[in-house]
CSV table of C-alpha atoms in Angstrom, one decimal:
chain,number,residue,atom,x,y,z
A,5,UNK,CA,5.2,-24.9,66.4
A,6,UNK,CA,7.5,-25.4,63.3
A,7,UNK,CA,9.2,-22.5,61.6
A,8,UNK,CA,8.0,-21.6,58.3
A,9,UNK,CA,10.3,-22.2,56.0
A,10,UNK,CA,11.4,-18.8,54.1
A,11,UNK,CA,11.1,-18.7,49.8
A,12,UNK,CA,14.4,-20.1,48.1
A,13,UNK,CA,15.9,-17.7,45.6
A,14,UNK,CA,15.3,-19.5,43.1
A,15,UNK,CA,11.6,-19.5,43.3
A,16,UNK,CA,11.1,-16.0,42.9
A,17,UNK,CA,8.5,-15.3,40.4
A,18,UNK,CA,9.0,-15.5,36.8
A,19,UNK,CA,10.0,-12.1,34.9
A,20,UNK,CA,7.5,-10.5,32.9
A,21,UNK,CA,9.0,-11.1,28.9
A,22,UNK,CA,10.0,-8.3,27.0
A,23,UNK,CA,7.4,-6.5,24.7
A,24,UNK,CA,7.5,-7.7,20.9
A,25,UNK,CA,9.8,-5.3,18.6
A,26,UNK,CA,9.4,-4.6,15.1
A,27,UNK,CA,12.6,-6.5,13.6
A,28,UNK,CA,13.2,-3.2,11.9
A,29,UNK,CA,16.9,-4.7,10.4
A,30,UNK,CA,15.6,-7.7,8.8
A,31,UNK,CA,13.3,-5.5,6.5
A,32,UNK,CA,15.6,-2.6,5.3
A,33,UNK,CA,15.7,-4.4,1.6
A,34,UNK,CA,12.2,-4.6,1.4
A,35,UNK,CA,11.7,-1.1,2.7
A,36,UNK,CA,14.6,0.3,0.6
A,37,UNK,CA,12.2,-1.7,-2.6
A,38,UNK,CA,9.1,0.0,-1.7
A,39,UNK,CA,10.9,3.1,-1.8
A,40,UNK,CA,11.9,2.9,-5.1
A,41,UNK,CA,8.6,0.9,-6.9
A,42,UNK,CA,6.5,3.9,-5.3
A,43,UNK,CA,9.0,6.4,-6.4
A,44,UNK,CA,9.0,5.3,-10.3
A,45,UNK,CA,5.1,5.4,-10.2
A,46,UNK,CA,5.6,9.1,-10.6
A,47,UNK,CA,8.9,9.5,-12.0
A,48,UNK,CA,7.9,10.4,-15.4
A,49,UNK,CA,5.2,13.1,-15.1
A,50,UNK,CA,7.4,15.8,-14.6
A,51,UNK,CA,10.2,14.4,-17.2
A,52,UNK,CA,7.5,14.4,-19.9
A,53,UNK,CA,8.5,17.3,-22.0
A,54,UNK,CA,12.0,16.4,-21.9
A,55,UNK,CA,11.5,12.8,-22.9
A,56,UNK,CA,9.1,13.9,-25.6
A,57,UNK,CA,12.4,16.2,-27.1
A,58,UNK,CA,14.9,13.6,-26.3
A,59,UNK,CA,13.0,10.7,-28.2
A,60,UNK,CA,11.5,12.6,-31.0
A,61,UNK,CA,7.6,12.2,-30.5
A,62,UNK,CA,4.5,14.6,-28.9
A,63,UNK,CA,4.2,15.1,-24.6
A,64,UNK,CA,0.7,13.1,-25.7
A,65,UNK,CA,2.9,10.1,-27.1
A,66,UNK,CA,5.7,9.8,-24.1
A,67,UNK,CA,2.7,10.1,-21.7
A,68,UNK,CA,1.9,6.5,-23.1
A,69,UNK,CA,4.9,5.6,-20.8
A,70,UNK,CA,2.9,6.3,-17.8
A,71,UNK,CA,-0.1,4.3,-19.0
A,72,UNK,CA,2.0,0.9,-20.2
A,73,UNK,CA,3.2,0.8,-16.6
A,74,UNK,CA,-0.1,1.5,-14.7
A,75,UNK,CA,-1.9,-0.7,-17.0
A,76,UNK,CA,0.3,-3.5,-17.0
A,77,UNK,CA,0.9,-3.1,-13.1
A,78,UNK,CA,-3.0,-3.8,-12.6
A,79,UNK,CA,-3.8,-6.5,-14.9
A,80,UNK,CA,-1.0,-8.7,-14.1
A,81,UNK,CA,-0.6,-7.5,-10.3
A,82,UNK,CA,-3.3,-10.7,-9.3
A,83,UNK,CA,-2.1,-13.5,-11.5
A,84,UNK,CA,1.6,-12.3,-10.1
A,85,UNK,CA,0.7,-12.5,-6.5
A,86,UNK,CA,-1.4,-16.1,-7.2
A,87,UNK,CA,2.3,-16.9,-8.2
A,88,UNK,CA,4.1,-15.6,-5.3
A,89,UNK,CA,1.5,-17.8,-3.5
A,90,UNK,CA,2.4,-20.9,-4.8
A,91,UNK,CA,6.1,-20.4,-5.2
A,92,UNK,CA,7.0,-18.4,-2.0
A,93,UNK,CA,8.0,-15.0,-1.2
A,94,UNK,CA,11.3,-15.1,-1.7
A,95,UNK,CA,12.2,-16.3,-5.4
A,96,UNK,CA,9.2,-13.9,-6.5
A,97,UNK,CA,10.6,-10.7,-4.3
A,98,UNK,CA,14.1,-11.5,-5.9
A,99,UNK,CA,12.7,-12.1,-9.6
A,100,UNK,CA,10.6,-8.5,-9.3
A,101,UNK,CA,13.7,-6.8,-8.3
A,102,UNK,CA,15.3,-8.2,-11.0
A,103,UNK,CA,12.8,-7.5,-13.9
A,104,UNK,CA,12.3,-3.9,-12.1
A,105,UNK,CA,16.2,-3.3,-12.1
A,106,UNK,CA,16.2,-4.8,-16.2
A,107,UNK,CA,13.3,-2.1,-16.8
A,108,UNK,CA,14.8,0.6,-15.4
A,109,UNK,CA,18.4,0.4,-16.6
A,110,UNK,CA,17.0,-0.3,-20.4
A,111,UNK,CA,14.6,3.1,-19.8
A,112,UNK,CA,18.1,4.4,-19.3
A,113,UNK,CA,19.4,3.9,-22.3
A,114,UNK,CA,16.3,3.8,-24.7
A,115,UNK,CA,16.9,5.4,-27.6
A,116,UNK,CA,12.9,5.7,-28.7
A,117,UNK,CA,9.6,5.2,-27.5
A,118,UNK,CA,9.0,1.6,-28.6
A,119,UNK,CA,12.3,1.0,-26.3
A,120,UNK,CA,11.1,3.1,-23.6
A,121,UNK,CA,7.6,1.6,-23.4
A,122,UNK,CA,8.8,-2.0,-23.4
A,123,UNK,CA,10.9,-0.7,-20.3
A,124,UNK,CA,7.9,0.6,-18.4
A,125,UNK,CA,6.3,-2.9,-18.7
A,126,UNK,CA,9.8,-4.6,-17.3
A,127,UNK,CA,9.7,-2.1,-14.7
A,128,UNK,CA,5.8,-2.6,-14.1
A,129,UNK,CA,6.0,-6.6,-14.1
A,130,UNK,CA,8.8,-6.6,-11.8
A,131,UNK,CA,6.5,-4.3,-9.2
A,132,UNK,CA,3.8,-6.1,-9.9
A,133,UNK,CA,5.6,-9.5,-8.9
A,134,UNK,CA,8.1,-8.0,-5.8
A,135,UNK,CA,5.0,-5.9,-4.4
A,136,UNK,CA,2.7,-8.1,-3.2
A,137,UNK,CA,5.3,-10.3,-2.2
A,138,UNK,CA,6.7,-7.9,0.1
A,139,UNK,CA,3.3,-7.3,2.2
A,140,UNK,CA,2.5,-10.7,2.3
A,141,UNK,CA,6.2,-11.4,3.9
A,142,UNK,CA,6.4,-8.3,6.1
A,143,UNK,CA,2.6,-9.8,7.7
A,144,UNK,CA,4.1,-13.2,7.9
A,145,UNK,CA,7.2,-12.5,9.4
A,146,UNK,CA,6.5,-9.6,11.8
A,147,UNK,CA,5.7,-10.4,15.6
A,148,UNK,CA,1.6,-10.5,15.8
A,149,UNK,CA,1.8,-7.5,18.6
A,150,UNK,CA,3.7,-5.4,16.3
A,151,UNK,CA,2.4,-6.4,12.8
A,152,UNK,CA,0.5,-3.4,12.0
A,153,UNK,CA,3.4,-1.0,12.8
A,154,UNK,CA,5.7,-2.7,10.5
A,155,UNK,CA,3.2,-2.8,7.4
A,156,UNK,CA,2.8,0.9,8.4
A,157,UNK,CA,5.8,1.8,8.1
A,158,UNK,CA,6.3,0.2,4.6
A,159,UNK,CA,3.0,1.7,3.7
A,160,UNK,CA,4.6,5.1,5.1
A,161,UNK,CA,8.1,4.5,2.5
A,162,UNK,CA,5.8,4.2,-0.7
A,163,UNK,CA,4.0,7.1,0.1
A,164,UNK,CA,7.4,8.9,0.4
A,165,UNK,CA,8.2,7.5,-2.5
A,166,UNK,CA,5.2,8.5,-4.5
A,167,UNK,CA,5.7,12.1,-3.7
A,168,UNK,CA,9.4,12.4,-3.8
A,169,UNK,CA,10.0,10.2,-6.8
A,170,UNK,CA,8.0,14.3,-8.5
A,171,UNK,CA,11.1,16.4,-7.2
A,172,UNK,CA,13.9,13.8,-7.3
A,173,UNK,CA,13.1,13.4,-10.9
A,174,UNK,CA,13.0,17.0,-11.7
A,175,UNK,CA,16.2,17.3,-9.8
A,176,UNK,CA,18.3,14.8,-11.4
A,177,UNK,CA,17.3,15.5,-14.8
A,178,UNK,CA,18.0,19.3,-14.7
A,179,UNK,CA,21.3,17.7,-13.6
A,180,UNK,CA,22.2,15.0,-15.2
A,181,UNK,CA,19.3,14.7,-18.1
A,182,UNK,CA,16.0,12.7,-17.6
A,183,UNK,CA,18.0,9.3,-17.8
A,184,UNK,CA,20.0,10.0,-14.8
A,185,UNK,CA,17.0,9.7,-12.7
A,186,UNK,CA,16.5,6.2,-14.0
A,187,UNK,CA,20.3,5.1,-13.9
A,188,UNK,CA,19.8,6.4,-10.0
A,189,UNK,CA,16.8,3.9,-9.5
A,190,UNK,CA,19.0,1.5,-11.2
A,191,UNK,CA,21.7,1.7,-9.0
A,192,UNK,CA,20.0,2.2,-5.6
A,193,UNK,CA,17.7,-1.1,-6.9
A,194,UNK,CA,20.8,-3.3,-7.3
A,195,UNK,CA,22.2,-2.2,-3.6
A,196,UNK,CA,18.9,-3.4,-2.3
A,197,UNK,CA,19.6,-6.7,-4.0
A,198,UNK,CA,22.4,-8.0,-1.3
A,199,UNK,CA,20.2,-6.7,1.6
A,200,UNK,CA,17.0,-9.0,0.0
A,201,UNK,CA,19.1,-11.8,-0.3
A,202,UNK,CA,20.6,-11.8,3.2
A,203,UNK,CA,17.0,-10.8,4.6
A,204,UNK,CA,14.7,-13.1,2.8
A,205,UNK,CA,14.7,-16.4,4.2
A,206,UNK,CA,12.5,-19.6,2.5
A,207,UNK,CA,10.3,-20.7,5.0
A,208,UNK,CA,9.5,-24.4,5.1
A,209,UNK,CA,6.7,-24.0,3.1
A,210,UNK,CA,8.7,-22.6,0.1
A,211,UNK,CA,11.2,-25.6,0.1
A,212,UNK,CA,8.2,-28.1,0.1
A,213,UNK,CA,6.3,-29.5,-2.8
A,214,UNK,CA,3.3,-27.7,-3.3
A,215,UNK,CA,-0.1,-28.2,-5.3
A,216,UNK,CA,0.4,-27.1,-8.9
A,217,UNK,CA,-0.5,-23.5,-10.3
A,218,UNK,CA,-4.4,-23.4,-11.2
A,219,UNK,CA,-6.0,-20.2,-13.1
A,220,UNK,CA,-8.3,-20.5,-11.1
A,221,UNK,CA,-6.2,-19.5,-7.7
A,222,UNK,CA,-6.4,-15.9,-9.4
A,223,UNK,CA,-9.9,-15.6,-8.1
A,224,UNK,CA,-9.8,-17.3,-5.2
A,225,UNK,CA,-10.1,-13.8,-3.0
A,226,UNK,CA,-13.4,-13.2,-4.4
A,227,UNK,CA,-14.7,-16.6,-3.4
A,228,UNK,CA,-14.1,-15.5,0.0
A,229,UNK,CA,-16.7,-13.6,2.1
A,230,UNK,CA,-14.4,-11.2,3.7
A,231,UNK,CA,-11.4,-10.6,1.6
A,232,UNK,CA,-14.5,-9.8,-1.0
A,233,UNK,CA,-16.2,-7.3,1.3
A,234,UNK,CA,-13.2,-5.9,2.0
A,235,UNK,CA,-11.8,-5.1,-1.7
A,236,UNK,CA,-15.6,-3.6,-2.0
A,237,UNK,CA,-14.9,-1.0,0.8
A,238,UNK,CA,-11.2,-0.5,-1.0
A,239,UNK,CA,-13.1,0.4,-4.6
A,240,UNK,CA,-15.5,2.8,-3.1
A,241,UNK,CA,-13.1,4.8,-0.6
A,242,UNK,CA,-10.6,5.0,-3.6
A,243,UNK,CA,-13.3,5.9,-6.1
A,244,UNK,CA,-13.6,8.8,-3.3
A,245,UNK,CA,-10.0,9.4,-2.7
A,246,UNK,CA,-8.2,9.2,-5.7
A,247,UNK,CA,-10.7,10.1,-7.8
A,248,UNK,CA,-11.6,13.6,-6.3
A,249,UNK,CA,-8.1,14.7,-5.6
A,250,UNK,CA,-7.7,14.2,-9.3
A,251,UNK,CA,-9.7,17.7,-9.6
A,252,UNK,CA,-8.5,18.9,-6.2
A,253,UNK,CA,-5.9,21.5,-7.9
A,254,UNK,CA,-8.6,22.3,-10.6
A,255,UNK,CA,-11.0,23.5,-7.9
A,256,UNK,CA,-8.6,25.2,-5.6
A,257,UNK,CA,-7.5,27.3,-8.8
A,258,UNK,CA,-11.2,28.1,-9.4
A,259,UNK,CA,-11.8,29.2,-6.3
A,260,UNK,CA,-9.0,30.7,-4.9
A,261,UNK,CA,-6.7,31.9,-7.9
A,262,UNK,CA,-3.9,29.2,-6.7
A,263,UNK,CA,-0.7,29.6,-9.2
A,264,UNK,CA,1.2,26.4,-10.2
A,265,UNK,CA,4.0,26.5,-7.4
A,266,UNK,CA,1.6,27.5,-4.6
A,267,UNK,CA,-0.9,24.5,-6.0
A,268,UNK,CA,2.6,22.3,-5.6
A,269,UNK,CA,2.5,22.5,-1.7
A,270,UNK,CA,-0.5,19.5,-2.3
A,271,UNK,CA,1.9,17.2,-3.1
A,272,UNK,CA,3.7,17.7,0.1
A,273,UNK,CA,0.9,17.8,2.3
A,274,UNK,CA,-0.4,14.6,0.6
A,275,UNK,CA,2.8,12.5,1.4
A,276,UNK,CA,2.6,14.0,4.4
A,277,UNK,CA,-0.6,13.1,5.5
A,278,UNK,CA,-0.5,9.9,3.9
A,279,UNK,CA,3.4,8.6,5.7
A,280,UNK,CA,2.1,10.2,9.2
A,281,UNK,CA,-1.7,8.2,8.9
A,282,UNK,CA,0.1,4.8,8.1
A,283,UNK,CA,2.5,5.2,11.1
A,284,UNK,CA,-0.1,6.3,13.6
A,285,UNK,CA,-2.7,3.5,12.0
A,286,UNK,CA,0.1,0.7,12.5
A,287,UNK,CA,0.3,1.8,16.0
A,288,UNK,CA,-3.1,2.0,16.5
A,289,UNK,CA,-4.3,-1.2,15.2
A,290,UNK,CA,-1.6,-2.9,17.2
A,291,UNK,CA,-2.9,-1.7,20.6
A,292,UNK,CA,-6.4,-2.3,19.7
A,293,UNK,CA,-5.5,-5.8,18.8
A,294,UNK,CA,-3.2,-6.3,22.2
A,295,UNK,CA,-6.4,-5.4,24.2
A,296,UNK,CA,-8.5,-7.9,22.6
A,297,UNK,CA,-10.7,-5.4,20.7
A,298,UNK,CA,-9.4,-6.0,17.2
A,299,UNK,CA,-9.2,-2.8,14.8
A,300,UNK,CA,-11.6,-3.6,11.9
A,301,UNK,CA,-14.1,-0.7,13.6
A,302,UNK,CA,-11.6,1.8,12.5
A,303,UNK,CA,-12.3,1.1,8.9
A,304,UNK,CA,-15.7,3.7,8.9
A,305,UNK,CA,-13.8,5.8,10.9
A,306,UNK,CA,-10.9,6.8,8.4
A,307,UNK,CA,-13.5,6.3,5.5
A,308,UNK,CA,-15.6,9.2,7.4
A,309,UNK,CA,-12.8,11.4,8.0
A,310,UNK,CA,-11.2,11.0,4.8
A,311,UNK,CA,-14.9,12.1,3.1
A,312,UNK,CA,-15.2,14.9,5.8
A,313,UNK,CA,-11.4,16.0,4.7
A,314,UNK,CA,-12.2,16.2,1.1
A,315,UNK,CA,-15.5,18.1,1.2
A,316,UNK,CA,-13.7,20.8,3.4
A,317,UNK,CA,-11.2,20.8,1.0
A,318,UNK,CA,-13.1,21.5,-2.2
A,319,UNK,CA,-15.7,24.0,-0.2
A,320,UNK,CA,-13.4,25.5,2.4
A,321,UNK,CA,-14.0,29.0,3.1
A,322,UNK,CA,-10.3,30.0,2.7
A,323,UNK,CA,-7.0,28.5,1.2
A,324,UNK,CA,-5.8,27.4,4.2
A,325,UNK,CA,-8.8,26.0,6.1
A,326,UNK,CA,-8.6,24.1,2.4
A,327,UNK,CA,-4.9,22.6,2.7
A,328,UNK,CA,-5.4,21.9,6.6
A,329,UNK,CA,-8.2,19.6,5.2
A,330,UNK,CA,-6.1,17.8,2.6
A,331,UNK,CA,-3.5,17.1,5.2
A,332,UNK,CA,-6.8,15.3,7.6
A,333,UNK,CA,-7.7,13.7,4.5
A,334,UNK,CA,-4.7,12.1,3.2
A,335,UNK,CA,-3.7,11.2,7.0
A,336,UNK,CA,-6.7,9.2,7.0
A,337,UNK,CA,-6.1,8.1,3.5
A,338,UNK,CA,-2.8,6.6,4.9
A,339,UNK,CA,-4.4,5.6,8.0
A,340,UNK,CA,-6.6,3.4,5.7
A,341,UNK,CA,-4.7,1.5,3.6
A,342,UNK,CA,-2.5,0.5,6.4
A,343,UNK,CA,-4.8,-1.1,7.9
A,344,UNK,CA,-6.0,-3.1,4.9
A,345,UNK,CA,-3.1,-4.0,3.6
A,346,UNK,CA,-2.6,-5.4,7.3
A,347,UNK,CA,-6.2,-7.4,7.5
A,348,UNK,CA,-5.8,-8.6,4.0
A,349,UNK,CA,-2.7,-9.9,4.4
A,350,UNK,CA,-3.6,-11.4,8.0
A,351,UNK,CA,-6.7,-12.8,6.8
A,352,UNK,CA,-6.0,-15.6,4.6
A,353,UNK,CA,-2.3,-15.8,5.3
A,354,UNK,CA,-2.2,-17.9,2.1
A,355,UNK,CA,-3.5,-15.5,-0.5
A,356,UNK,CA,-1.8,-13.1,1.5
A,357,UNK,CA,0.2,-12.2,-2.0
A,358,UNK,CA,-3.0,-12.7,-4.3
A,359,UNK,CA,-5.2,-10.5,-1.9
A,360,UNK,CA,-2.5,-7.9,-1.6
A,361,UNK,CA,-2.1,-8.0,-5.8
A,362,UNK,CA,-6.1,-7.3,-6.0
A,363,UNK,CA,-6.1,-4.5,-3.5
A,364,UNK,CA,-3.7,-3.0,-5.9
A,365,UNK,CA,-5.4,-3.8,-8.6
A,366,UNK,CA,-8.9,-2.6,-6.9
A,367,UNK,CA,-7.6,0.9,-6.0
A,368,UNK,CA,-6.7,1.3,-10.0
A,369,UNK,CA,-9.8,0.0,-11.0
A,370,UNK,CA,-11.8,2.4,-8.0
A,371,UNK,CA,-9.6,5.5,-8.7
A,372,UNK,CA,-10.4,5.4,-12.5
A,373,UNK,CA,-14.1,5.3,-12.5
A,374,UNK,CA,-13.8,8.1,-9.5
A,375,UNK,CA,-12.4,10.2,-12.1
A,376,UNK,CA,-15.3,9.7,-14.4
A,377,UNK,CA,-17.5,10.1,-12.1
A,378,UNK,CA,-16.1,13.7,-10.5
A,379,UNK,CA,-15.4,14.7,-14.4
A,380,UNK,CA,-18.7,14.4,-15.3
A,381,UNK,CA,-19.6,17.6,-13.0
A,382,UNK,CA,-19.4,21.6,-14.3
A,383,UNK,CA,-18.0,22.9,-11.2
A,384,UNK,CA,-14.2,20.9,-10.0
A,385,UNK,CA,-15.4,21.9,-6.4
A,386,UNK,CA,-18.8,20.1,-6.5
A,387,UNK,CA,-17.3,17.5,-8.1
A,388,UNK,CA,-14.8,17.2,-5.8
A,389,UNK,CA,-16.9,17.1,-2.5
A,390,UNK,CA,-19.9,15.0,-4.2
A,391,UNK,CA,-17.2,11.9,-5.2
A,392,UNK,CA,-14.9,12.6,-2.0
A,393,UNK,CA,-17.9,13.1,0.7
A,394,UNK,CA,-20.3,11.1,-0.6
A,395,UNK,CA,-18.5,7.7,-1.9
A,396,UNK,CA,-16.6,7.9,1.8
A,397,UNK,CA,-19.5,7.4,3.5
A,398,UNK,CA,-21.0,5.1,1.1
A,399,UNK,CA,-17.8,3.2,1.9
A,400,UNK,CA,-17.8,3.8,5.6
A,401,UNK,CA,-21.6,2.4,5.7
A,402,UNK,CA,-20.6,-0.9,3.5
A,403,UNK,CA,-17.5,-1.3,6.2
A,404,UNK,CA,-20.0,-1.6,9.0
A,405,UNK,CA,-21.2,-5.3,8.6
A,406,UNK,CA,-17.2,-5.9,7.7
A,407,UNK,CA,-16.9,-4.7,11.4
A,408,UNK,CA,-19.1,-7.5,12.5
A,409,UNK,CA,-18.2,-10.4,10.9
A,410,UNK,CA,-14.8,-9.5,12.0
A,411,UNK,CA,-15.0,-8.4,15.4
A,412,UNK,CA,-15.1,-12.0,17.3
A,413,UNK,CA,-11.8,-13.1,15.8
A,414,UNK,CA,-10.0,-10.0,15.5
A,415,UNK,CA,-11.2,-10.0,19.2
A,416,UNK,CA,-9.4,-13.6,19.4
A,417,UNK,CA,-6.5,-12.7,17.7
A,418,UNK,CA,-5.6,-9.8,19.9
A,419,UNK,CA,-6.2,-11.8,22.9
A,420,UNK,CA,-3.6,-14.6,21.5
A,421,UNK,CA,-1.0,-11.7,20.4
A,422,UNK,CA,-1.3,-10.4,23.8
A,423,UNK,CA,-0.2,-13.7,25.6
A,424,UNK,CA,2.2,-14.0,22.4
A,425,UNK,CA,1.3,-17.1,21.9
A,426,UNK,CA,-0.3,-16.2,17.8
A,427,UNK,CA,2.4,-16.7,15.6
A,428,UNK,CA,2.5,-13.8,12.7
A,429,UNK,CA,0.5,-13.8,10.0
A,430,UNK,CA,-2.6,-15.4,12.2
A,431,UNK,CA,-5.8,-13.3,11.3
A,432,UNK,CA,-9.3,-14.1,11.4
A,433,UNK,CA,-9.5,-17.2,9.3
A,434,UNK,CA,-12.9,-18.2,10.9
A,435,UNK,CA,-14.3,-14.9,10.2
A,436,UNK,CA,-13.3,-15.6,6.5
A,437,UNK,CA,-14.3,-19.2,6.5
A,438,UNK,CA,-17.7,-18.1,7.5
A,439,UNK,CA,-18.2,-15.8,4.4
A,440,UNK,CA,-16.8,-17.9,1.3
A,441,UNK,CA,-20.2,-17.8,0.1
């Protein structure tokens, strides 16, 4: 009887391949931009005063600062990203950081309003064209196993941003005047600028000749079942969110006699809550996806906690059952827009720019009419836990049949990332194809 013949070395089996990483040093320009566009959102609220002395007009008139760039940021956010969609990410990253560096080095040096205004609108044009951008590359470029984490963390820097751009401002101006903060915004902008250019690569389809700009392109996300179903759920949950923490301070000073400085520790909880729930959601969403189950049935679930978070909040029986509740609500606030920013993005990878622009532009539009809505109440509290509960599960309900239609191709795509064999930026494309009515 023959001797078997033992295994060769070489035909031992193949080793498993290493789990995908978040490129974390390809995206620390982008990052570092994020930073700073979410830090000059709210910059200028607590340098108000001062620039109302500086330039020679009321608190009411330098305010107008504020609404030239949140204005100008949402009306032009959409026809900005249609134009990072045509052109490629990397020209339009580089030309926002340049009209956002522009903005705020002439805010710098304005010598009255008129000046300072037409700043604000450099500055809001240049987020308005690098923002979307950014998402749209950070979903393209990312490994499909890891894609969620790295939008989270951006998502995570912006918050930061937002709430730290309050005391950084304060800070520099009591030490250098209210134009030091936007010389350091200036400089810390241009040092992103060698990072963005080393990190930003044109992909083929930037280099190639394309179809020409249309109008029309603009609107293109509403023609599409999905992305449109989705913005929906973004308008209610920020009608909720936004919109009833606007009257959040009111009704904790009502109730509980809050002074100004103990009525500050919302701000931190807030960028607290929001950084941790866009880490955690990243992670999240990326296991869910590796299994094969997708994540688009977490949507209800952070719009429910988020509604839970802010009725506790406004009715809590005590101060700190109250802030424990902001910090659940803003977590799931954060939690939230991670993950949208990653289906959108993933859906149609090319509107990924135009659907990111209208998510921005949605938010504005939902947070707005949820302050007239909560404003329109006698009591902050009510208010407060009417607009925040109710509108949250209003939204959670509208996200259920979102959860269907996206299920089988999330399911798809997870599978695919799994066996790494979906290059990033792959979504649910069927999904969306199937709802363009």
């Amino acid at each position: 009887m023959p001797e078997s013949t033992p295994p060769a070395a070489d035909e031992a089996p193949p080793a498993l391949s290493p789990p995908a990483r978040v490129p974390w040093a390809t995206y620390t320009g982008v990052y570092l931009l994020l930073f700073l566009i979410g830090t000059e959102t709210f910059l200028v609220s607590p340098l108000l005063p001062t620039i109302a002395d500086s330039v020679g007009v009321s608190v009411a008139a330098a305010a107008s600062t504020v609404t030239a760039y949140t204005l100008v940021y949402a009306l032009t956010a959409p026809f900005l990203g249609a134009v990072s969609d045509r052109f490629g990410r990397r020209p339009t990253v580089l030309a926002g950081t340049l009209l956002f560096l522009l903005g705020n080095a002439l805010a710098a040096v304005a010598g009255n309003l008129t000046v300072l205004v037409v700043a604000r609108v450099l500055g809001a044009l240049g987020a308005a064209l690098a923002g979307p951008s950014i998402w749209a590359h950070i979903a393209e470029t990312a490994p499909a196993p890891v894609r969620g984490r790295a939008v989270g963390l951006g998502m995570a820097l912006f918050s930061a941003g937002q709430v730290l751009g309050v005391p950084a401002g304060s800070f520099l101006a009591g030490w250098g005047g209210w134009r030091a903060s936007f010389w350091a915004l200036t400089a810390l902008t241009a040092a992103s600028a060698p990072l963005l250019l080393a990190q930003l690569k044109s992909r083929p389809a930037e280099t190639a000749e394309a179809a020409p700009l249309r109008f029309t392109a603009v609107f293109s996300v509403w023609r599409d079942g999905v992305l449109r179903h989705t913005l929906i759920v973004v308008f209610l949950l920020q009608a909720a969110n936004l919109g009833a923490y606007t009257f959040l301070g009111s009704a904790l000073h009502d109730r509980f006699g809050l002074s100004v400085d103990e009525l500050g520790l919302l701000g931190i909880l807030v960028g607290a809550g929001s950084a941790l729930g866009s880490l955690a959601a990243g992670r999240i969403g990326d296991r869910a996806r590796e299994r094969g189950s997708g994540d688009a049935w977490w949507i209800p679930v952070w719009c429910l906690l988020l509604g839970g978070g802010a009725v506790l909040a406004a009715l809590g029986a005590n101060s700190l059952l109250a802030y424990a509740a902001v910090l659940v609500w803003f977590f799931a606030s954060g939690a939230f827009g991670t993950l949208v920013q990653t289906l959108l993005v993933s859906s149609r990878p090319e509107l990924g720019a135009t659907s990111s622009s209208w998510n921005s532009a949605t938010l504005y539009a939902g947070t707005a009419v949820g302050v007239a809505v909560t404003g329109t109440f006698a009591h902050a509290d009510t208010g407060t836990a009417v607009v925040g509960g109710g509108l949250a599960v209003l939204a959670g309900l509208t996200a259920l049949p979102l959860v269907g239609r996206l299920r089988p191709e999330t399911a798809r795509d997870g599978g695919a990332a799994k066996s790494g064999s979906a290059p990033a930026g792959s979504g649910p494309k069927e999904a969306a194809a199937d709802g363009r009515a």
